[in-house]
Amino acid sequence: MSRLVIVSNRVADLRVSTQTGGLAVGLADAIKERGGVWFGWDGERQGVTGGELHIEKIGKVERVAAPLSPEDVSNYYLGYANSVLWPLFHYRLDLVDYRPAFFDGYMRVNETFAGQLAPFLAPDDLVWIHDYHLIPLAGFLRRLGCRQKIGFFLHIPFPPPDLLAASPNHAELVDALLEYDVIGFQTHTDAGNLKLYLREHISAVQVARNRFSLGERSVLVDRFPIGIDAAGFAAMVGDADEDVQIDLMRRRVLGRRQIIGVDRLDYSKGLPERLKAFGNLLSQHPELEKSVTFLQIAPPTREEVDAYADIRTELETLAGSINGRFADFNWTPIRYIHRSVSRRKLAPLFRGSQVGFVTPLRDGMNLVAKEYVAAQDPDDPGVLVLSQFAGAAEEMRQALIVNPYDIDAMAKMLYRALTMPLKERRRRHATLLEHVTRHDAKAWLKAFLAALDERDGYPAHKSTGTNERPGRATAATQTIARSHPP
Ligand code: ADP
Ligand code: F6P
């Protein structure tokens, strides 16, 4: 079996159970057993880009962590990745803060990472690069002579061509993607969006449903929906610590049901809309007062980016105002926790909650939806209320699917979830659980790596071009740019 080399912006610490973020959680679940190398940023902000790597063996995984300078963290991570690509790929053009220095930092860090990674690579390695931070990495590796099979997986949505064209660098990004052997997405919609773009591309010719020829090589574009370690997560439900047990008992005695939401505090997660829907539920059904609470766990993330500071203020104000309106001396309708919670605690919390409320405005997949299902008691399961704009909605049709922009409809759906008969709850949950268990993290890893392994690989003699940067201007650039003037 070929050695697996994973590259992602952040390298999870495989020893702790508080990872937040679908990428760290999904990949950690998947790689622990197979083993391999995991390369990425060390997460510190005071290093020297290109400086000494920190190499450590954790179980079967060799963890290679690279430092970045404060300037590069600012331009590459906070800047291009999280102030341009993140909002753009989540269809939030209004939040894109484009600056040329961001793109320069993004390319510089990718080039540096390529230079640090290349000496680690053996000819037969399968290289798997993750997420929007590292789109140009394969191109830089190719320029250094790396001919390994290299796959890319995007954890977040991929926008339609019209939206992508709003980025001044869209052609470079797409050309950089074409340096991979496999380009994987979470959903049919995301893969379809790249295919739409490629149909206008000067050098990519669609030769099969999922395959584009680029002359002497071809690229596979497909969807590989990420899964969780469903069995491992379910096994944690019995491990409730004292705090969680007391909370569960208290609610049982009071006959109080709980709606739960768990998300990084990100504007893509639709948190204000969610709180408003809960407020509407209480207004429309005064009989629910004191009998239902909403627990929202939302740890801080990317706080240096203005849009994240704004969403925090908005959420805190909203939670305060809904609580102020409805709370009584022994009932706080919304409990809002702004910190990370260990996954050992999360599992029993999900189990003890009658509704999983997962309503992002746009999300690549959303692992919380899958974790909620995995944690339920099959004999008396809770109900998942899921946004139609989460990648998970493509697979989890037995959830109650909602439009997260329609606050009134969400309130009604919450009511339906809270009053759903046991028989229907069981039926829906059984189908969801079967899916989440069968399509788990290991199945995801296997499917992607099988697709990558089957590729022919990069031709040994192929020149990767003489441009200073990977990626070339294409007809698609021109066509799309013409129809979308800046
Ligand atoms: P994203 O990748 O955008 O953060 P996902 O829902 O796909 O969204 O993944 C989030 C992951 O992070 C899940 O595994 C979830 O359990 C975990 N997580 C989110 N919030 C917390 C929290 N407060 N404490 C612990 N884990 C969290
Ligand atoms: O899953 C989406 C994602 O952006 C991952 O790439 C990332 O690791 C995670 O969310 C958390 O974000 P960050 O690494 O910026 O804290």
Coordinates of C-alpha atoms and ligand atoms in Angstrom, one line a residue:
M1 CA 0.0 0.0 0.0
S2 CA 1.4 3.4 -0.9
R3 CA 2.3 5.8 1.9
L4 CA -0.3 8.5 2.4
V5 CA 0.9 12.1 2.8
I6 CA -1.8 14.5 3.9
V7 CA -1.4 18.3 3.7
S8 CA -3.8 20.8 5.3
N9 CA -3.5 24.3 6.6
R10 CA -3.9 23.1 10.2
V11 CA -2.5 19.8 11.5
A12 CA -4.8 18.4 14.1
D13 CA -3.3 17.4 17.5
L14 CA -4.2 13.7 17.4
R15 CA -3.8 13.4 21.2
V16 CA -6.6 15.8 22.1
S17 CA -10.4 15.5 21.6
T18 CA -11.3 19.1 21.3
Q19 CA -10.7 19.7 17.6
T20 CA -13.2 22.1 16.2
G21 CA -13.7 22.2 12.4
G22 CA -14.8 19.5 10.1
L23 CA -11.4 19.1 8.5
A24 CA -9.5 18.4 11.6
V25 CA -12.2 16.1 13.0
G26 CA -12.9 14.2 9.7
L27 CA -9.2 13.7 8.8
A28 CA -8.1 12.8 12.3
D29 CA -10.8 10.1 12.3
A30 CA -9.7 8.9 9.0
I31 CA -5.9 8.9 9.2
K32 CA -5.3 7.5 12.8
E33 CA -5.7 3.9 11.6
R34 CA -4.0 4.0 8.2
G35 CA -1.1 6.1 9.3
G36 CA 1.2 8.3 7.1
V37 CA 2.5 11.8 7.1
W38 CA 0.4 14.9 8.0
F39 CA 2.0 18.2 7.0
G40 CA 0.7 21.7 7.7
W41 CA 1.0 25.0 9.6
D42 CA 1.9 24.7 13.3
G43 CA -0.9 27.1 14.2
E44 CA 1.5 29.6 15.8
R45 CA 1.7 33.2 14.7
Q46 CA 5.3 34.3 15.6
G47 CA 7.5 32.0 13.5
V48 CA 9.6 32.5 10.4
T49 CA 8.0 31.3 7.2
G50 CA 10.3 28.5 5.8
G51 CA 11.8 28.0 9.2
E52 CA 12.6 24.8 11.0
L53 CA 9.9 22.1 10.8
H54 CA 8.6 20.4 14.0
I55 CA 8.4 16.7 13.4
E56 CA 6.8 14.3 15.8
K57 CA 5.4 10.7 15.6
I58 CA 2.0 10.3 17.1
G59 CA 0.8 6.7 16.8
K60 CA 1.1 5.7 13.2
V61 CA 1.2 9.3 12.0
E62 CA 4.2 11.5 11.4
R63 CA 3.1 15.0 12.1
V64 CA 5.2 17.7 10.4
A65 CA 4.4 21.3 11.5
A66 CA 5.7 24.3 9.6
P67 CA 6.0 27.8 11.1
L68 CA 4.6 31.0 9.6
S69 CA 5.6 34.6 10.2
P70 CA 3.0 37.1 11.6
E71 CA 2.9 38.8 8.2
D72 CA 2.1 35.6 6.4
V73 CA -0.5 34.5 8.9
S74 CA -2.1 37.8 8.3
N75 CA -2.0 37.8 4.5
Y76 CA -2.3 34.1 3.8
Y77 CA -4.6 32.7 6.5
L78 CA -6.6 35.7 7.8
G79 CA -6.3 37.5 4.5
Y80 CA -6.7 35.5 1.3
A81 CA -8.0 32.3 2.8
N82 CA -10.5 33.7 5.3
S83 CA -11.3 37.2 4.0
V84 CA -11.5 36.3 0.3
L85 CA -11.9 32.6 -0.4
W86 CA -14.0 31.7 2.6
P87 CA -16.7 34.4 2.0
L88 CA -16.6 34.0 -1.8
F89 CA -17.0 30.2 -1.6
H90 CA -19.8 30.6 0.9
Y91 CA -21.6 32.9 -1.6
R92 CA -21.0 36.0 0.5
L93 CA -19.6 38.5 -2.0
D94 CA -20.7 41.2 0.4
L95 CA -18.0 40.1 2.9
V96 CA -15.1 39.6 0.5
D97 CA -12.2 41.9 1.4
Y98 CA -9.9 41.6 -1.6
R99 CA -6.3 43.1 -1.3
P100 CA -3.4 42.2 -3.7
A101 CA -1.1 41.7 -0.7
F102 CA -3.4 38.9 0.5
F103 CA -3.0 37.0 -2.8
D104 CA 0.8 37.5 -2.8
G105 CA 1.0 36.1 0.8
Y106 CA -1.2 33.2 -0.2
M107 CA 1.1 32.2 -3.1
R108 CA 4.2 32.8 -1.1
V109 CA 3.1 30.5 1.7
N110 CA 2.0 27.8 -0.8
E111 CA 5.4 28.0 -2.6
T112 CA 7.3 27.8 0.7
F113 CA 5.2 24.8 1.9
A114 CA 5.9 23.1 -1.4
G115 CA 9.6 23.6 -1.0
Q116 CA 9.5 22.2 2.5
L117 CA 7.3 19.2 1.6
A118 CA 9.0 18.1 -1.6
P119 CA 12.1 16.6 0.1
F120 CA 9.7 14.4 2.2
L121 CA 8.0 12.8 -0.8
A122 CA 8.9 9.3 -2.1
P123 CA 8.0 8.5 -5.7
D124 CA 5.1 6.2 -4.8
D125 CA 3.5 8.4 -2.2
L126 CA -0.2 9.3 -2.6
V127 CA -0.4 13.0 -1.8
W128 CA -3.7 14.4 -0.5
I129 CA -4.0 18.1 -0.2
H130 CA -7.0 19.7 1.7
D131 CA -9.0 22.8 1.5
Y132 CA -9.0 26.3 0.1
H133 CA -5.8 27.4 1.9
L134 CA -3.7 25.2 -0.3
I135 CA -5.2 25.2 -3.9
P136 CA -1.9 26.3 -5.6
L137 CA 0.2 23.7 -3.7
A138 CA 0.2 21.0 -6.4
G139 CA 1.3 23.5 -9.0
F140 CA 4.3 24.5 -7.0
L141 CA 5.1 20.9 -6.2
R142 CA 5.0 20.0 -9.9
R143 CA 7.4 22.8 -10.7
L144 CA 9.8 21.2 -8.2
G145 CA 9.6 18.0 -10.2
C146 CA 7.1 16.1 -8.1
R147 CA 5.2 13.7 -10.3
Q148 CA 3.3 11.8 -7.6
K149 CA -0.4 11.3 -7.8
I150 CA -1.8 14.4 -6.0
G151 CA -5.4 14.7 -5.0
F152 CA -7.3 17.8 -3.7
F153 CA -10.3 17.8 -1.5
L154 CA -12.3 21.0 -0.9
H155 CA -14.1 20.8 2.5
I156 CA -16.2 24.0 1.8
P157 CA -18.7 24.8 -1.0
F158 CA -17.5 25.7 -4.5
P159 CA -19.4 28.5 -6.0
P160 CA -21.0 28.8 -9.5
P161 CA -18.8 30.4 -12.2
D162 CA -20.7 33.7 -12.0
L163 CA -19.8 34.1 -8.4
L164 CA -16.2 32.7 -8.7
A165 CA -15.6 35.3 -11.5
A166 CA -15.9 38.0 -8.8
S167 CA -12.4 37.0 -7.7
P168 CA -9.7 38.7 -9.7
N169 CA -7.7 35.5 -9.4
H170 CA -10.4 33.0 -10.5
A171 CA -8.5 31.8 -13.6
E172 CA -5.3 31.2 -11.6
L173 CA -7.3 29.3 -9.0
V174 CA -9.0 27.1 -11.5
D175 CA -5.7 26.5 -13.4
A176 CA -4.0 25.6 -10.2
L177 CA -6.8 23.1 -9.5
L178 CA -6.1 21.4 -12.8
E179 CA -2.6 20.5 -11.6
Y180 CA -4.2 17.8 -9.4
D181 CA -5.1 14.3 -10.6
V182 CA -8.3 14.2 -8.6
I183 CA -10.4 17.2 -7.5
G184 CA -12.9 16.1 -4.8
F185 CA -15.9 18.0 -3.5
Q186 CA -18.5 17.4 -0.8
T187 CA -21.6 17.5 -3.1
H188 CA -22.8 17.1 -6.6
T189 CA -23.6 20.9 -6.6
D190 CA -20.0 21.8 -5.9
A191 CA -18.5 19.4 -8.4
G192 CA -21.1 20.6 -10.9
N193 CA -20.1 24.2 -10.4
L194 CA -16.5 23.4 -11.3
K195 CA -17.6 21.4 -14.3
L196 CA -19.7 24.4 -15.5
Y197 CA -16.6 26.6 -15.3
L198 CA -14.4 24.0 -17.1
R199 CA -16.9 23.7 -19.9
E200 CA -15.7 27.1 -21.0
H201 CA -12.0 26.4 -20.4
I202 CA -9.6 26.6 -23.3
S203 CA -7.6 23.5 -22.6
A204 CA -9.8 21.2 -20.5
V205 CA -12.1 19.0 -22.6
Q206 CA -14.8 17.0 -20.9
V207 CA -14.3 13.4 -22.1
A208 CA -16.6 11.6 -19.6
R209 CA -19.1 12.7 -16.9
N210 CA -16.4 13.3 -14.4
R211 CA -13.3 13.5 -16.4
F212 CA -11.6 16.4 -18.2
S213 CA -8.7 15.8 -20.6
L214 CA -5.8 18.3 -20.6
G215 CA -3.9 16.8 -23.6
E216 CA -1.6 14.1 -22.3
R217 CA -3.2 13.9 -18.9
S218 CA -6.7 14.0 -17.4
V219 CA -8.3 15.2 -14.2
L220 CA -11.1 13.5 -12.3
V221 CA -13.7 15.9 -10.8
D222 CA -16.1 14.1 -8.4
R223 CA -17.9 14.3 -5.1
F224 CA -16.7 12.4 -2.0
P225 CA -19.0 13.4 0.9
I226 CA -17.0 13.4 4.1
G227 CA -18.1 11.2 7.0
I228 CA -17.5 10.9 10.7
D229 CA -16.3 8.1 12.9
A230 CA -19.9 7.2 13.6
A231 CA -19.2 4.2 15.8
G232 CA -16.5 6.0 17.8
F233 CA -18.8 9.0 18.3
A234 CA -21.7 6.8 19.4
A235 CA -19.5 5.0 21.8
M236 CA -18.8 8.3 23.6
V237 CA -22.5 8.9 24.6
G238 CA -22.3 6.9 27.7
D239 CA -19.3 8.9 29.0
A240 CA -21.1 11.9 30.3
D241 CA -19.1 13.7 33.0
E242 CA -20.7 15.0 36.2
D243 CA -21.7 18.4 34.8
V244 CA -23.6 16.9 31.8
Q245 CA -25.2 14.3 34.0
I246 CA -26.5 16.9 36.4
D247 CA -27.8 18.9 33.6
L248 CA -29.6 15.9 32.0
M249 CA -31.2 15.0 35.3
R250 CA -32.3 18.5 36.1
R251 CA -34.0 18.7 32.7
R252 CA -35.6 15.3 33.1
V253 CA -37.1 16.2 36.5
L254 CA -38.4 19.5 35.1
G255 CA -39.7 17.8 31.9
R256 CA -37.7 20.2 29.9
R257 CA -36.6 19.4 26.3
Q258 CA -33.5 20.8 24.7
I259 CA -32.7 22.0 21.2
I260 CA -29.0 22.0 20.5
G261 CA -26.7 23.8 18.1
V262 CA -22.9 23.4 17.9
D263 CA -20.9 25.4 15.5
R264 CA -17.8 27.6 15.2
L265 CA -19.0 31.1 15.6
D266 CA -19.0 31.7 11.9
Y267 CA -21.3 33.9 9.8
S268 CA -21.9 31.0 7.4
K269 CA -23.6 29.1 10.2
G270 CA -26.8 31.1 10.3
L271 CA -26.7 31.6 14.0
P272 CA -28.7 34.9 14.3
E273 CA -31.5 33.4 12.1
R274 CA -31.5 30.3 14.3
L275 CA -31.9 32.3 17.5
K276 CA -34.7 34.4 15.9
A277 CA -36.5 31.2 14.8
F278 CA -36.4 30.0 18.4
G279 CA -37.7 33.3 19.6
N280 CA -40.6 33.0 17.1
L281 CA -41.3 29.5 18.3
L282 CA -41.7 30.8 21.9
S283 CA -43.9 33.7 20.6
Q284 CA -46.1 31.4 18.6
H285 CA -46.4 28.7 21.3
P286 CA -46.6 30.2 24.7
E287 CA -47.3 26.7 26.1
L288 CA -43.7 25.8 25.4
E289 CA -42.4 28.4 27.9
K290 CA -40.3 26.7 30.6
S291 CA -40.6 23.4 28.8
V292 CA -37.9 23.9 26.1
T293 CA -34.4 25.4 26.1
F294 CA -32.0 26.1 23.3
L295 CA -28.4 25.4 24.0
Q296 CA -26.0 26.9 21.4
I297 CA -22.3 26.1 21.7
A298 CA -20.3 28.4 19.5
P299 CA -16.5 28.6 20.1
P300 CA -14.6 31.6 18.8
T301 CA -12.9 31.4 15.4
R302 CA -10.8 33.8 13.2
E303 CA -11.6 36.6 15.5
E304 CA -9.1 39.0 13.9
V305 CA -11.3 39.2 10.8
D306 CA -13.9 42.0 11.2
A307 CA -16.9 39.9 9.9
Y308 CA -16.3 37.4 12.8
A309 CA -16.2 40.2 15.5
D310 CA -19.4 41.5 14.0
I311 CA -21.3 38.2 14.2
R312 CA -20.3 37.7 17.8
T313 CA -21.7 41.1 18.8
E314 CA -24.9 40.4 16.8
L315 CA -25.4 37.0 18.4
E316 CA -24.8 38.2 22.0
T317 CA -27.2 41.1 21.6
L318 CA -29.8 38.8 20.1
A319 CA -29.4 36.1 22.8
G320 CA -29.7 38.8 25.4
S321 CA -32.8 40.3 24.0
I322 CA -34.6 37.0 23.5
N323 CA -33.7 35.9 27.0
G324 CA -34.7 39.3 28.4
R325 CA -38.1 38.9 26.7
F326 CA -38.9 35.3 27.8
A327 CA -36.8 34.3 30.7
D328 CA -38.2 33.6 34.1
F329 CA -36.3 33.3 37.4
N330 CA -35.9 29.5 37.0
W331 CA -35.8 29.3 33.2
T332 CA -33.3 30.8 30.7
P333 CA -34.6 30.0 27.2
I334 CA -31.2 30.4 25.4
R335 CA -28.0 29.1 26.9
Y336 CA -25.1 30.3 24.8
I337 CA -21.6 29.0 25.4
H338 CA -18.7 30.7 23.6
R339 CA -16.0 28.1 24.0
S340 CA -14.8 24.8 22.8
V341 CA -16.2 21.7 24.4
S342 CA -14.6 18.3 24.4
R343 CA -16.1 15.8 22.0
R344 CA -16.6 13.5 25.0
K345 CA -18.9 16.1 26.4
L346 CA -20.6 16.8 23.1
A347 CA -21.7 13.3 22.4
P348 CA -23.8 13.0 25.6
L349 CA -25.1 16.5 25.1
F350 CA -26.3 15.6 21.6
R351 CA -27.9 12.4 23.1
G352 CA -29.7 14.3 25.7
S353 CA -31.2 16.9 23.2
Q354 CA -34.5 16.3 21.5
V355 CA -33.7 18.4 18.5
G356 CA -30.5 19.0 16.6
F357 CA -30.8 22.4 15.0
V358 CA -28.2 22.7 12.2
T359 CA -29.1 25.6 9.9
P360 CA -26.1 27.1 8.1
L361 CA -26.7 29.6 5.4
R362 CA -24.2 27.7 3.3
D363 CA -21.9 24.8 4.4
G364 CA -19.6 22.4 2.7
M365 CA -20.9 19.4 4.6
N366 CA -21.6 20.0 8.3
L367 CA -20.4 17.2 10.5
V368 CA -22.4 18.3 13.4
A369 CA -25.5 17.0 11.6
K370 CA -23.9 13.6 11.3
E371 CA -22.7 13.6 14.9
Y372 CA -26.1 14.4 16.2
V373 CA -27.6 11.4 14.4
A374 CA -24.8 9.1 15.5
A375 CA -25.3 10.1 19.2
Q376 CA -29.1 9.4 19.3
D377 CA -30.8 6.5 21.1
P378 CA -32.4 4.5 18.3
D379 CA -35.3 3.6 20.5
D380 CA -36.1 7.2 21.4
P381 CA -34.2 9.4 19.0
G382 CA -34.2 13.1 18.6
V383 CA -35.0 14.9 15.4
L384 CA -32.5 16.6 13.1
V385 CA -33.6 20.0 11.6
L386 CA -31.2 20.7 8.8
S387 CA -30.6 23.5 6.4
Q388 CA -31.2 22.8 2.7
F389 CA -27.9 24.7 2.1
A390 CA -25.7 22.3 4.1
G391 CA -23.9 19.8 2.0
A392 CA -25.3 17.2 4.3
A393 CA -28.8 17.9 3.0
E394 CA -27.9 16.2 -0.2
E395 CA -27.5 12.9 1.7
M396 CA -29.7 13.3 4.8
R397 CA -33.1 13.6 3.2
Q398 CA -34.8 12.1 6.2
A399 CA -34.0 15.1 8.3
L400 CA -36.5 17.9 8.5
I401 CA -35.1 20.1 5.7
V402 CA -35.5 23.9 6.2
N403 CA -34.7 27.1 4.4
P404 CA -32.5 29.0 6.9
Y405 CA -33.5 32.4 5.5
D406 CA -37.2 31.6 6.2
I407 CA -37.3 32.3 10.0
D408 CA -41.0 31.6 10.3
A409 CA -40.8 28.3 8.5
M410 CA -37.9 27.3 10.8
A411 CA -40.0 28.1 13.9
K412 CA -42.7 25.9 12.5
M413 CA -40.2 23.1 11.8
L414 CA -38.9 23.3 15.3
Y415 CA -42.5 22.8 16.5
R416 CA -42.9 19.8 14.2
A417 CA -39.7 18.3 15.5
L418 CA -40.7 18.8 19.2
T419 CA -44.1 17.2 18.6
M420 CA -43.1 14.4 16.2
P421 CA -44.6 11.0 17.1
L422 CA -42.1 8.4 18.3
K423 CA -42.8 6.1 15.3
E424 CA -41.9 8.8 12.8
R425 CA -38.8 9.8 14.8
R426 CA -37.6 6.2 14.8
R427 CA -38.3 5.7 11.1
R428 CA -36.4 8.9 10.1
H429 CA -33.5 8.2 12.5
A430 CA -33.0 4.6 11.4
T431 CA -32.5 5.7 7.8
L432 CA -30.2 8.5 8.7
L433 CA -28.1 6.4 11.1
E434 CA -27.7 3.6 8.5
H435 CA -26.3 6.2 6.1
V436 CA -24.0 7.9 8.5
T437 CA -22.6 4.6 9.7
R438 CA -22.1 3.2 6.3
H439 CA -20.6 6.4 4.8
D440 CA -18.2 7.1 7.7
A441 CA -14.8 8.7 7.7
K442 CA -13.0 5.5 6.8
A443 CA -15.3 4.9 3.8
W444 CA -14.6 8.5 2.7
L445 CA -10.8 8.1 2.9
K446 CA -11.0 4.8 1.1
A447 CA -13.2 6.1 -1.8
F448 CA -11.0 9.2 -2.3
L449 CA -7.7 7.2 -2.2
A450 CA -9.1 4.5 -4.5
A451 CA -10.0 7.2 -7.1
L452 CA -6.5 8.8 -6.7
D453 CA -4.7 5.5 -6.9
E454 CA -6.5 4.6 -10.1
R455 CA -5.2 7.7 -11.9
D456 CA -2.4 7.4 -14.5
G457 CA -0.4 10.0 -12.7
Y458 CA 1.5 13.0 -14.0
P459 CA 3.5 12.4 -17.2
A460 CA 7.2 12.2 -16.2
H461 CA 8.4 14.4 -19.1
K462 CA 5.6 17.0 -18.9
S463 CA 6.8 20.5 -18.5
T464 CA 4.8 22.5 -16.0
G465 CA 5.2 25.8 -17.9
T466 CA 7.5 28.6 -17.5
N467 CA 5.2 31.0 -15.7
E468 CA 6.5 32.4 -12.5
R469 CA 3.3 31.1 -10.9
P470 CA 1.4 28.0 -11.6
G471 CA -1.8 28.7 -13.6
R472 CA -2.2 30.4 -16.9
A473 CA -4.7 32.8 -18.3
T474 CA -7.3 30.9 -20.3
A475 CA -10.2 31.4 -22.6
A476 CA -12.5 30.8 -19.7
T477 CA -10.8 33.7 -17.9
Q478 CA -11.5 35.9 -20.8
T479 CA -15.0 34.8 -21.5
I480 CA -16.1 34.9 -17.9
A481 CA -14.3 38.2 -17.2
R482 CA -15.9 39.7 -20.3
S483 CA -19.4 38.8 -19.2
H484 CA -18.6 40.0 -15.6
P485 CA -16.7 43.3 -15.8
P486 CA -15.1 44.1 -12.5
Ligands
ADP1 P1 -16.8 23.5 10.1 O1 -15.9 22.6 9.5 O2 -17.3 24.6 9.3 O3 -16.4 24.0 11.5 P2 -18.5 21.1 10.7 O4 -19.8 21.0 11.3 O5 -18.3 20.3 9.4 O6 -18.2 22.6 10.5 O7 -17.4 20.6 11.7 C1 -17.3 21.1 13.0 C2 -16.6 20.0 13.9 O8 -16.1 20.7 15.0 C3 -17.6 19.0 14.4 O9 -16.9 17.8 14.5 C4 -18.0 19.5 15.8 O10 -18.3 18.5 16.7 C5 -16.7 20.3 16.2 N1 -17.1 21.4 17.0 C6 -17.8 22.5 16.6 N2 -18.0 23.3 17.7 C7 -17.4 22.7 18.7 C8 -17.2 23.0 20.1 N3 -17.7 24.1 20.7 N4 -16.6 22.2 20.9 C9 -16.0 21.1 20.4 N5 -16.2 20.7 19.1 C10 -16.8 21.5 18.3
F6P2 O1 -13.9 22.6 7.4 C1 -13.7 24.0 7.1 C2 -12.6 24.6 7.8 O2 -12.3 25.8 7.3 C3 -11.3 23.8 7.8 O3 -10.5 24.0 6.7 C4 -10.7 24.4 9.1 O4 -9.7 23.7 9.6 C5 -11.9 24.6 10.0 O5 -12.9 24.9 9.2 C6 -11.7 25.5 11.1 O6 -11.2 26.7 10.7 P1 -9.8 27.3 11.2 O7 -8.8 26.3 10.8 O8 -9.7 28.6 10.4 O9 -9.9 27.5 12.6

